[in-house]
Amino acid sequence: MNTIKTVFEKQKQLGYGCLVAYITAGDPTPERTPEIADALIRGGVDILELGLPFSDPIADGPTIQNASLRALKSGTTPKRVLEITGEIKAKHDIPLVIMTYYNPVFKYGTERFLAEAKAVGVDGFIVPDLPVEEAADYLEAAAKAELDTIFLASPATSRERLERIVAASSGFLYLVSRFGVTGAQTDVADATVELIRKVQPFTAGKVALAVGFGISRPEHVRRVVAAGADAAIVGSAFINIVAANQPDMLRELEEAASALKAATKT
Amino acid sequence: MNEKISSYPIDGKYGKYGGRFVPEVLMEAITGLEKAYTAAKADPEFQRKLDYYLAEFVGRPTPLYLAENLTRKLGGAKIYLKREDLAHGGAHKINNTLGQALLAKRMGKARVIAETGAGQHGVATAIVCAALGLKGIVYMGTEDCERQRLNVYRMRLLNTEVYPVDSGSKTLKDSINEAFRDWVTNLESTYYLIGSTMGPHPYPMMVRDFQSVIGKEIKQQFKAKTGGLPDALVACVGGGSNAMGTFYPFEDDTEVKLYGVEAAGEGIASGRHSATLAAGSEGVFHGMYTYVLQDKHGQIAETHSVSAGLDYPGVGPEHSFLKTIKRAEYVYADDKEAVDAFLMLCKEEGILPALESSHALAHAIKLAPTMRKDQSIVVTLSGRGDKDVETIAKVTGAKI
């Protein structure tokens, strides 16, 4: 069974970084999410993040906001997301991560939700509005369920807090590439490259370093991997393909994933 | 609990409520903001400047007026009105925008962003930005822009840019989401001026402190008039800033009863209301752990009230705390009761109250006859009702 940790090790041995893909579960409908996951995994995605949609996603740009609304409109509930996750896990031996805001998890019951997630094959969680300072209950529940806790670091994070965040993180550290919300950009700024170089010594030997926000093209992936990241996280670029919802959507997703994965070669 | 109630927040929390549930990129910003605020608070020069503008620009102190006609009509406790409607801009909102804008200036931030629902906080932000030479930007849901066109124009006249927000439900909560998104993108240059006692710490504390001028004045004025303390304070609660400002200086005076009045819209049972403390449950929303109106899956609910200023699915964490420790009692008034109270004050006292404040009045109208004639109620009249005249005409079926 592959875990987040073993996947990073394996790809490293093969001379690759990891490609982490984000999609919103239930977008455009819960029924279609497993086949979207299939296409991305066929294309070479190493770790899949499934977004559990929330009504008020303050860290997300318009692409993921709209995906969340489509998913909620089509009746996506936390329970349904767990079912979808289980369905994907039954077909593919790859790590699955749930990304969501804290309120849906809290409302379900943090301990109960994490335990049920583990039971269907979830490997880890990302909760962007839960900083380490507020995460005691969540960390306890995750340790009990043996789930990875993936925290975020940003360009504004101080060295002191970075150490604390790395210590609380397992699986990987999610480094936010720039000031702003999620969404595809035209290029990767020099400041992002500098940021990766600054953060990398803090994670080296402890936890993998994955970079997200604004990464949408193979040249972006190449740049962040060359700067020292262990993985690139791509979300909005895939969701734009889902949102366009063309007849050859699945083929497009697979090709996009494949080109992005090729760019992780070190 | 050994601490005095007024000693909260402790480490950013009011009991278990409050906290800092924000994206990582904002953590350093709110920590820095807390430091800057603590330093400003301790600086006599900052306080002197704030006092100067409150007196000379805002027109404080606002009167504490004995509503004799209304008192006589209800035949119970004396009703006093704290006239925040007479503050510059027509509402209590400016107490907070002035304090925070002075803080923004002190922090060297030239760009100020704010959210607004009905437009009162947006206008109060626009006023202080113009007066203090700051660049103001206000986010406002497209639905609210349509309902409150005059306020949009007022903000533009005051040289503030209004950015319509077309995401989600296109109302107050979405304008807050969008303001947060702007802030994470423009962290260095920008100050986010939150309009109520909500959001991540230190906002609920800071907004409460700036609004506490309301309660401090009530205490002094009431003492000067009667020599004692009022028996009850009544204020409306949306996010909860005028109520917190009214209550805070009385938190440790436990003989004074505190009533927060939420908007019951078309009735709690209808599901179309904004009574977060009465009908909500605990959750995490807009950076705080507090009571929230949400569905069983933790998705934030749509709200309704005849007064746009109370139309918010969360509430300040200190109110959740005061409810839990039973220091304050939270009640509600529906649309019809608020409109009736509005009409009564117009007729009896010659004062047009804001529809938000009319909810507080509606409760005082129920409360006064149950109390003795030698007792007193202070109602915070948080704003003036000129903005609501069109709504009143519409709901009463009058032709203008």
XYZ file of C-alpha atoms in Angstrom:
666
model
C 0.000 0.000 0.000
C 1.414 3.358 -1.029
C 1.468 6.148 1.541
C 2.292 9.803 0.972
C 5.755 9.134 2.345
C 6.486 6.070 0.198
C 5.244 7.794 -2.954
C 7.659 10.685 -2.415
C 10.523 8.225 -1.815
C 9.674 6.136 -4.864
C 9.408 9.105 -7.219
C 12.672 10.489 -5.920
C 14.439 7.211 -6.669
C 13.001 7.306 -10.193
C 14.337 10.840 -10.665
C 11.012 12.622 -10.444
C 9.202 15.053 -8.224
C 5.566 14.372 -7.355
C 2.545 15.806 -9.086
C -0.257 16.572 -6.632
C -3.635 17.313 -8.229
C -6.563 19.078 -6.590
C -10.137 18.680 -7.744
C -13.347 19.616 -5.978
C -15.272 16.454 -5.143
C -18.778 16.575 -6.608
C -17.888 18.978 -9.416
C -19.806 18.915 -11.699
C -21.623 16.029 -9.960
C -20.634 13.411 -7.380
C -21.134 10.683 -10.014
C -18.475 12.130 -12.315
C -15.708 12.625 -9.732
C -14.385 9.013 -9.872
C -13.913 9.092 -13.662
C -12.217 12.506 -13.406
C -9.891 10.975 -10.822
C -9.262 7.993 -13.145
C -8.206 10.305 -15.971
C -5.840 12.315 -13.752
C -4.275 9.173 -12.296
C -3.860 7.651 -15.790
C -2.046 10.879 -16.742
C 0.442 10.385 -13.918
C -0.863 12.221 -10.859
C 0.938 10.843 -7.783
C -1.249 12.194 -4.988
C -4.855 13.315 -5.333
C -6.430 16.045 -3.206
C -10.209 15.949 -3.061
C -11.853 19.195 -2.065
C -14.845 18.906 0.252
C -16.822 21.954 -0.869
C -17.595 24.778 1.596
C -20.028 27.640 1.042
C -17.516 30.373 1.959
C -14.022 29.463 0.737
C -12.031 32.588 1.695
C -8.649 31.252 0.559
C -9.863 30.401 -2.943
C -10.088 32.374 -6.158
C -13.070 32.330 -8.559
C -12.160 28.970 -10.193
C -12.433 26.944 -6.980
C -15.261 29.123 -5.596
C -17.356 28.250 -8.624
C -16.375 24.580 -8.476
C -17.479 24.541 -4.821
C -20.825 26.087 -5.719
C -21.384 23.555 -8.540
C -20.546 20.710 -6.169
C -22.860 21.992 -3.425
C -25.661 22.521 -5.934
C -25.330 18.950 -7.112
C -25.852 17.726 -3.543
C -22.306 16.977 -2.391
C -22.217 16.305 1.359
C -19.279 15.307 3.592
C -20.602 11.740 3.646
C -20.837 11.650 -0.134
C -17.224 12.858 -0.392
C -16.138 9.938 1.796
C -18.053 7.527 -0.452
C -16.392 8.982 -3.561
C -12.996 8.722 -1.884
C -13.610 5.082 -1.051
C -14.621 4.379 -4.636
C -11.399 5.937 -5.975
C -9.237 4.160 -3.412
C -10.751 0.775 -4.342
C -9.479 1.223 -7.910
C -6.165 3.004 -7.384
C -3.339 2.472 -4.932
C -2.477 6.153 -4.592
C -2.546 8.489 -1.584
C -5.733 10.522 -1.230
C -5.944 13.740 0.737
C -9.070 15.638 1.744
C -8.832 19.399 1.576
C -11.561 21.441 3.211
C -12.324 24.348 5.493
C -12.713 23.538 9.156
C -16.436 24.092 9.671
C -17.793 21.070 7.751
C -15.316 18.832 9.621
C -16.144 20.415 12.984
C -19.882 20.136 12.359
C -19.577 16.446 11.460
C -17.487 15.919 14.588
C -13.739 16.180 14.005
C -12.820 12.874 15.607
C -15.662 10.989 13.943
C -15.027 12.473 10.500
C -11.318 11.726 10.582
C -11.931 8.154 11.756
C -14.482 7.554 8.986
C -12.132 9.129 6.440
C -9.357 6.784 7.497
C -11.707 3.828 7.160
C -12.445 4.611 3.489
C -8.764 5.034 2.659
C -7.970 8.726 3.154
C -4.269 9.316 3.861
C -4.235 12.917 5.055
C -6.021 16.236 5.523
C -5.412 19.839 4.529
C -7.482 22.469 6.375
C -6.445 25.920 5.163
C -8.304 27.959 7.800
C -6.914 25.938 10.709
C -3.491 27.310 11.675
C -1.331 25.258 14.079
C -2.328 27.554 16.966
C -5.966 26.367 16.717
C -5.286 22.764 15.735
C -4.958 20.873 19.054
C -8.213 18.861 18.753
C -7.635 18.160 15.084
C -4.043 16.999 15.659
C -5.198 14.671 18.396
C -7.940 13.192 16.209
C -5.541 12.798 13.272
C -2.938 11.052 15.422
C -5.608 8.689 16.699
C -6.793 7.915 13.160
C -3.200 7.720 11.857
C -3.763 10.385 9.229
C -1.185 12.812 7.876
C -1.735 16.462 8.803
C -0.629 18.754 6.006
C -0.220 22.354 7.164
C 0.375 25.394 5.013
C 3.228 27.869 5.071
C 3.204 31.157 3.192
C 5.560 33.920 2.083
C 4.523 35.808 5.240
C 5.363 32.988 7.663
C 8.158 33.846 10.119
C 11.033 31.439 10.824
C 9.708 30.726 14.317
C 6.288 29.754 13.060
C 7.751 27.838 10.128
C 9.577 25.567 12.573
C 6.371 25.011 14.517
C 4.400 24.310 11.307
C 6.983 21.842 9.984
C 6.960 20.043 13.345
C 3.153 19.655 13.171
C 3.163 18.565 9.506
C 3.284 15.035 8.217
C 3.019 13.783 4.632
C 4.138 17.079 3.171
C 4.280 20.806 3.882
C 2.027 22.823 1.588
C 3.958 25.935 0.659
C 1.735 28.717 -0.686
C 3.766 30.179 -3.542
C 2.684 33.800 -3.278
C 0.409 36.348 -1.645
C -3.098 35.766 -2.876
C -5.769 33.157 -3.380
C -5.784 29.975 -5.455
C -5.974 30.350 -9.243
C -3.999 29.766 -12.430
C -1.321 32.374 -13.254
C 0.765 33.043 -16.338
C 4.133 32.536 -14.679
C 5.992 31.616 -11.513
C 7.527 34.692 -9.916
C 11.191 34.900 -8.952
C 9.959 35.504 -5.417
C 8.457 31.997 -5.424
C 11.805 30.478 -6.361
C 13.485 32.428 -3.552
C 10.765 31.340 -1.136
C 11.301 27.654 -1.973
C 15.046 28.064 -1.414
C 14.367 29.747 1.933
C 11.925 27.095 3.168
C 13.651 23.984 1.819
C 16.319 23.802 4.576
C 13.515 23.751 7.181
C 11.783 20.736 5.638
C 14.870 18.796 4.466
C 15.062 15.412 6.184
C 11.743 16.045 7.966
C 8.855 16.289 5.553
C 8.373 16.663 1.782
C 7.927 20.179 0.382
C 5.053 20.734 -2.051
C 4.361 24.078 -3.700
C 0.926 25.251 -4.781
C -1.164 28.337 -5.722
C -0.814 29.591 -9.285
C 1.000 26.523 -10.681
C -0.731 25.565 -13.938
C 1.790 24.815 -16.713
C 4.675 22.349 -17.231
C 7.217 25.192 -17.203
C 5.900 26.274 -13.766
C 6.317 22.734 -12.476
C 9.847 22.532 -13.861
C 10.744 25.810 -12.176
C 9.491 24.907 -8.692
C 11.026 21.424 -8.815
C 14.346 22.873 -9.992
C 14.215 25.311 -7.069
C 14.083 22.404 -4.627
C 10.411 21.511 -4.191
C 9.555 17.806 -3.883
C 6.167 18.323 -5.495
C 4.029 20.745 -7.440
C 0.340 21.123 -6.614
C -2.001 21.913 -9.504
C -5.691 22.663 -8.963
C -7.344 25.471 -10.869
C -5.807 24.374 -14.215
C -7.607 21.009 -13.923
C -10.794 22.593 -12.637
C -10.882 24.951 -15.616
C -11.005 21.849 -17.836
C -13.799 20.369 -15.708
C -15.685 23.684 -15.767
C -15.545 23.863 -19.570
C -17.071 20.359 -19.529
C -16.347 19.524 -23.177
C -17.069 16.030 -24.599
C -13.349 15.168 -24.503
C -12.854 16.502 -20.943
C -11.385 13.244 -19.607
C -8.832 13.014 -22.410
C -7.881 16.663 -21.863
C -7.391 16.057 -18.130
C -5.240 13.013 -18.785
C -3.066 14.880 -21.295
C -2.676 17.880 -19.016
C -1.678 15.624 -16.103
C 0.760 13.745 -18.296
C 2.514 16.923 -19.504
C 2.711 18.268 -15.936
C 4.039 14.951 -14.601
C 6.751 14.848 -17.291
C 7.875 18.277 -16.104
C 8.608 16.929 -12.591
C 11.672 15.056 -13.932
C 14.754 16.173 -12.038
C -14.557 31.377 36.447
C -12.390 33.606 38.622
C -11.581 36.288 36.063
C -13.729 39.362 35.779
C -15.935 39.122 32.710
C -14.357 42.282 31.326
C -10.876 40.717 31.413
C -11.629 38.641 28.312
C -10.321 37.946 25.712
C -7.591 35.838 27.235
C -5.116 34.757 24.562
C -7.595 35.766 21.858
C -10.507 33.818 23.357
C -13.705 34.559 25.230
C -14.023 31.283 27.099
C -13.912 28.833 24.195
C -15.111 31.366 21.601
C -13.117 33.577 19.265
C -9.614 32.571 18.212
C -7.805 32.982 14.906
C -9.153 30.620 12.247
C -7.535 32.201 9.220
C -5.411 31.110 6.272
C -1.736 30.879 7.162
C -0.822 33.955 5.128
C -2.895 36.131 7.494
C -1.464 34.791 10.753
C 1.539 37.124 10.843
C -0.680 40.031 9.773
C -3.167 39.626 12.615
C -0.390 39.045 15.127
C 1.270 42.242 13.889
C -2.057 44.050 14.061
C -2.528 43.020 17.675
C 0.922 44.329 18.573
C 0.297 47.608 16.760
C -3.071 48.015 18.477
C -1.672 47.255 21.932
C 1.059 49.851 21.395
C -1.428 52.450 20.120
C -3.747 51.848 23.053
C -0.921 52.558 25.482
C 0.142 55.699 23.630
C -1.433 58.903 25.091
C -0.845 60.688 21.794
C -2.997 58.120 19.923
C -5.736 58.422 22.537
C -5.580 62.223 22.379
C -6.010 62.152 18.595
C -8.916 59.701 18.836
C -10.628 61.842 21.485
C -10.093 64.947 19.391
C -11.777 63.470 16.310
C -14.561 61.864 18.372
C -15.415 65.269 19.839
C -14.741 67.624 16.955
C -15.533 65.467 13.917
C -18.035 62.866 15.130
C -19.812 65.184 17.572
C -19.484 63.147 20.747
C -20.741 62.759 23.360
C -24.091 61.828 21.842
C -27.109 62.618 24.066
C -28.790 60.203 26.444
C -32.390 61.245 25.959
C -35.324 60.403 28.212
C -38.147 59.375 25.876
C -40.957 60.743 28.039
C -43.802 60.251 25.595
C -42.900 56.658 24.909
C -42.380 56.009 28.638
C -45.818 57.456 29.426
C -47.459 55.449 26.664
C -45.951 52.150 27.839
C -46.632 52.900 31.503
C -43.656 51.063 32.991
C -39.915 51.631 33.318
C -38.395 54.878 32.045
C -36.924 54.553 28.555
C -33.732 56.402 27.717
C -32.337 56.525 24.193
C -28.597 56.616 23.555
C -28.576 58.744 20.431
C -25.885 57.160 18.230
C -28.097 58.211 15.314
C -26.772 61.726 15.936
C -23.128 60.744 15.385
C -21.600 61.976 12.117
C -22.655 59.667 9.311
C -25.865 58.767 11.127
C -24.766 55.664 13.007
C -22.419 54.279 15.662
C -20.235 52.767 12.931
C -17.929 55.772 12.828
C -16.638 55.168 16.406
C -14.922 52.075 15.070
C -13.900 53.264 11.602
C -12.259 56.329 13.113
C -10.262 54.298 15.631
C -9.130 51.728 13.083
C -8.324 54.313 10.400
C -6.108 56.177 12.873
C -4.440 52.844 13.609
C -3.986 52.143 9.869
C -2.312 55.515 9.480
C -0.052 54.846 12.438
C 0.907 51.488 10.861
C 1.792 53.245 7.605
C -0.928 51.531 5.556
C -2.227 53.838 2.845
C -4.907 51.543 1.439
C -7.962 50.636 3.503
C -10.452 47.942 2.520
C -13.809 47.237 4.129
C -16.912 45.133 3.654
C -20.413 46.452 3.856
C -23.934 45.053 3.837
C -26.457 47.877 4.003
C -23.710 50.378 3.375
C -23.513 52.005 6.823
C -20.051 50.645 7.613
C -18.992 51.396 4.032
C -20.098 55.013 4.369
C -18.447 55.333 7.798
C -15.235 53.969 6.267
C -15.480 56.338 3.301
C -15.965 59.310 5.653
C -12.862 58.622 7.754
C -10.734 57.744 4.706
C -11.601 61.091 3.146
C -10.960 62.943 6.417
C -7.635 61.223 7.130
C -6.313 61.046 3.563
C -6.493 57.276 3.085
C -7.442 55.360 -0.059
C -10.770 53.631 0.659
C -12.106 50.532 -1.097
C -15.397 48.952 -0.088
C -16.628 45.501 -1.090
C -20.387 45.191 -1.373
C -22.550 42.341 -2.680
C -24.286 43.112 -5.977
C -27.638 42.383 -4.377
C -26.933 44.918 -1.612
C -25.621 47.458 -4.157
C -28.987 47.233 -5.854
C -30.997 47.494 -2.595
C -28.868 50.365 -1.259
C -28.059 52.373 -4.386
C -27.999 55.668 -2.497
C -25.320 54.438 -0.129
C -23.213 53.261 -3.079
C -23.439 56.762 -4.492
C -22.682 58.327 -1.088
C -19.477 56.289 -0.831
C -18.451 57.317 -4.349
C -19.114 60.986 -3.522
C -16.798 60.522 -0.551
C -14.071 59.369 -2.956
C -14.160 55.679 -2.000
C -14.253 52.973 -4.649
C -17.066 50.448 -4.382
C -16.285 46.967 -5.742
C -19.459 44.956 -6.371
C -19.181 41.303 -5.287
C -21.020 38.844 -7.487
C -20.005 35.590 -5.782
C -22.036 33.341 -3.466
C -25.215 34.915 -2.118
C -24.007 38.391 -3.242
C -24.597 39.893 0.222
C -22.627 40.848 3.357
C -20.952 37.505 4.023
C -19.672 37.379 0.439
C -18.331 40.918 0.654
C -16.380 39.788 3.754
C -15.039 36.751 1.850
C -13.900 39.055 -0.941
C -12.287 41.542 1.459
C -10.296 38.655 3.004
C -9.188 37.612 -0.506
C -8.060 41.155 -1.258
C -6.184 41.287 2.044
C -4.207 38.061 1.470
C -3.228 39.412 -1.951
C -2.218 42.931 -0.834
C -1.023 42.265 2.681
C 1.853 44.764 2.738
C -0.005 47.851 1.563
C -3.444 47.187 2.953
C -5.367 47.564 6.196
C -8.593 45.542 6.510
C -11.081 47.631 8.470
C -13.657 45.139 9.775
C -16.971 46.727 10.665
C -18.209 44.648 13.563
C -17.052 42.684 16.616
C -16.293 39.695 14.428
C -13.480 38.024 12.523
C -10.210 36.668 13.927
C -8.642 38.070 17.112
C -7.823 40.968 17.639
C -10.754 42.373 15.630
C -13.621 41.500 18.022
C -11.669 43.054 20.916
C -10.505 46.093 18.980
C -13.930 46.920 17.564
C -15.481 46.443 21.010
C -12.915 48.778 22.564
C -13.544 51.512 19.999
C -17.316 51.116 20.378
C -17.117 51.113 24.181
C -17.320 54.883 24.079
C -21.089 54.259 23.818
C -21.334 52.393 27.126
C -18.851 54.657 28.914
C -20.898 57.712 28.013
C -24.135 55.968 29.039
C -22.602 55.224 32.437
C -21.464 58.823 33.002
C -24.602 60.439 31.631
C -26.952 58.153 33.510
C -25.057 58.714 36.732
C -25.160 62.485 36.231
C -28.924 62.331 35.677
C -29.910 59.868 38.400
C -26.902 59.093 40.542
C -27.074 55.365 39.812
C -26.963 52.686 37.136
C -29.752 51.754 34.711
C -31.613 48.496 35.373
C -31.363 47.225 31.813
C -29.526 47.911 28.574
C -31.026 46.924 25.237
C -29.209 46.863 21.893
C -29.675 45.111 18.558
C -27.244 42.377 17.473
C -26.168 41.535 13.932
C -22.401 41.104 14.121
C -22.858 42.787 17.474
C -20.741 45.963 17.592
C -23.187 48.509 18.997
C -24.368 45.969 21.563
C -20.789 45.113 22.609
C -19.966 48.825 22.835
C -23.037 49.331 25.012
C -22.536 46.262 27.228
C -18.792 46.168 27.753
C -18.431 48.961 30.346
C -21.266 47.284 32.309
C -20.076 43.666 32.050
C -18.906 43.547 35.659
C -21.946 45.487 36.986
C -24.001 42.331 37.232
C -27.042 44.147 38.649
C -27.516 45.717 35.193
C -29.418 43.366 32.875
C -28.128 43.154 29.299
C -30.453 42.326 26.404
C -29.192 41.665 22.876
C -31.952 41.666 20.270
C -31.527 39.659 17.081
C -33.565 39.848 13.891
C -36.196 37.116 13.661
C -37.093 38.153 10.090
C -40.277 36.383 9.062
C -40.156 34.335 12.288
C -37.723 31.731 13.626
C -39.977 28.893 12.462
C -39.996 30.224 8.878
C -36.252 29.664 8.614
C -36.014 33.156 7.086
C -34.245 35.112 9.844
C -30.847 36.213 11.151
C -31.197 35.124 14.779
C -27.819 33.435 15.109
C -27.678 33.149 18.904
C -31.320 32.117 19.219
C -31.411 29.516 16.459
C -27.820 28.803 15.411
C -25.169 26.366 16.596
C -21.448 26.527 17.268
C -19.122 26.627 14.300
C -16.080 28.231 12.693
C -16.753 31.056 10.280
C -14.929 34.195 9.147
C -11.949 33.487 11.367
C -13.787 32.873 14.651
C -15.330 30.100 16.713
C -18.812 31.310 17.540
C -22.526 30.734 16.968
C -23.332 30.382 13.269
C -26.432 29.805 11.176
C -25.580 26.680 9.209
C -27.110 23.538 7.775
C -26.454 20.077 9.192
C -23.433 19.680 6.898
C -21.727 22.828 8.175
C -22.549 24.965 5.138
C -23.312 28.563 6.079
C -26.986 29.474 5.738
C -28.593 32.355 3.890
C -30.163 34.885 6.235
C -33.064 37.275 6.101
C -34.083 40.473 7.851
C -35.985 43.600 6.874
C -32.879 45.461 8.118
C -29.865 44.725 5.959
C -27.502 45.631 8.823
C -28.576 42.617 10.902
C -28.528 40.225 7.949
C -25.452 38.160 8.910
C -25.159 34.394 9.646
C -22.479 34.759 12.333
C -22.146 36.811 15.517
C -19.262 38.281 17.496
C -17.608 35.675 19.748
C -17.971 37.773 22.905
C -21.757 37.587 22.492
C -21.527 33.778 22.283
C -19.540 33.935 25.510
C -21.991 36.271 27.300
C -24.843 33.978 26.229
C -23.081 30.850 27.483
C -22.196 32.310 30.893
C -25.708 33.869 31.013
C -24.388 37.400 31.594
C -26.540 38.697 28.726
C -29.902 37.509 27.517
C -30.428 37.209 23.778
C -33.940 37.681 22.474
C -35.383 38.519 19.076
C -37.868 40.722 17.293
C -39.346 39.941 13.894
C -39.731 42.214 10.875
C -43.229 43.309 11.828
C -42.344 44.127 15.445
C -39.374 46.171 14.231
C -41.487 48.106 11.745
C -44.147 48.783 14.409
C -41.450 50.038 16.793
C -40.059 52.256 14.039
C -43.493 53.812 13.467
C -44.105 54.241 17.197
C -40.867 56.145 17.775
C -41.540 58.400 14.777
C -44.986 59.239 16.124
C -44.265 59.464 19.852
C -40.829 61.031 19.919
C -40.175 62.663 16.567
C -37.176 60.401 15.935
C -36.680 58.140 12.896
C -34.685 55.144 14.141
C -32.727 52.805 11.860
C -34.554 49.533 11.234
C -31.668 47.758 12.975
C -32.154 49.865 16.123
C -35.925 49.365 15.811
C -35.355 45.730 16.814
C -33.876 46.920 20.118
C -36.807 49.301 20.559
C -39.267 46.507 19.864
C -37.854 44.569 22.784
C -37.841 47.607 25.076
C -41.519 48.103 24.219
C -42.222 44.561 25.472
C -39.948 44.943 28.496
C -40.936 48.357 29.898
C -44.491 47.464 30.996
C -43.143 44.451 32.953
C -40.899 46.746 35.032
C -41.616 49.287 37.777
C -41.923 53.000 37.082
C -38.848 53.745 39.175
C -36.734 51.482 36.995
C -34.904 52.490 33.811
C -34.010 50.968 30.471
C -31.381 52.391 28.132
C -31.906 51.532 24.461
C -29.005 52.136 22.103
C -30.383 53.850 19.048
C -27.519 52.697 16.853
C -28.466 54.670 13.748
C -30.943 56.964 12.086
C -33.695 55.656 9.854
C -33.580 58.008 6.874
C -31.975 55.204 4.839
C -34.949 52.946 5.626
C -37.784 55.229 4.593
C -38.230 53.515 1.216
C -38.338 50.083 2.876
C -40.905 51.279 5.415
C -43.093 52.684 2.618
C -42.836 49.387 0.783
C -43.716 47.118 3.707
C -46.554 49.355 4.924
C -47.930 49.695 1.407
C -47.588 53.485 1.363
C -47.040 55.440 -1.858
C -44.239 58.027 -1.810
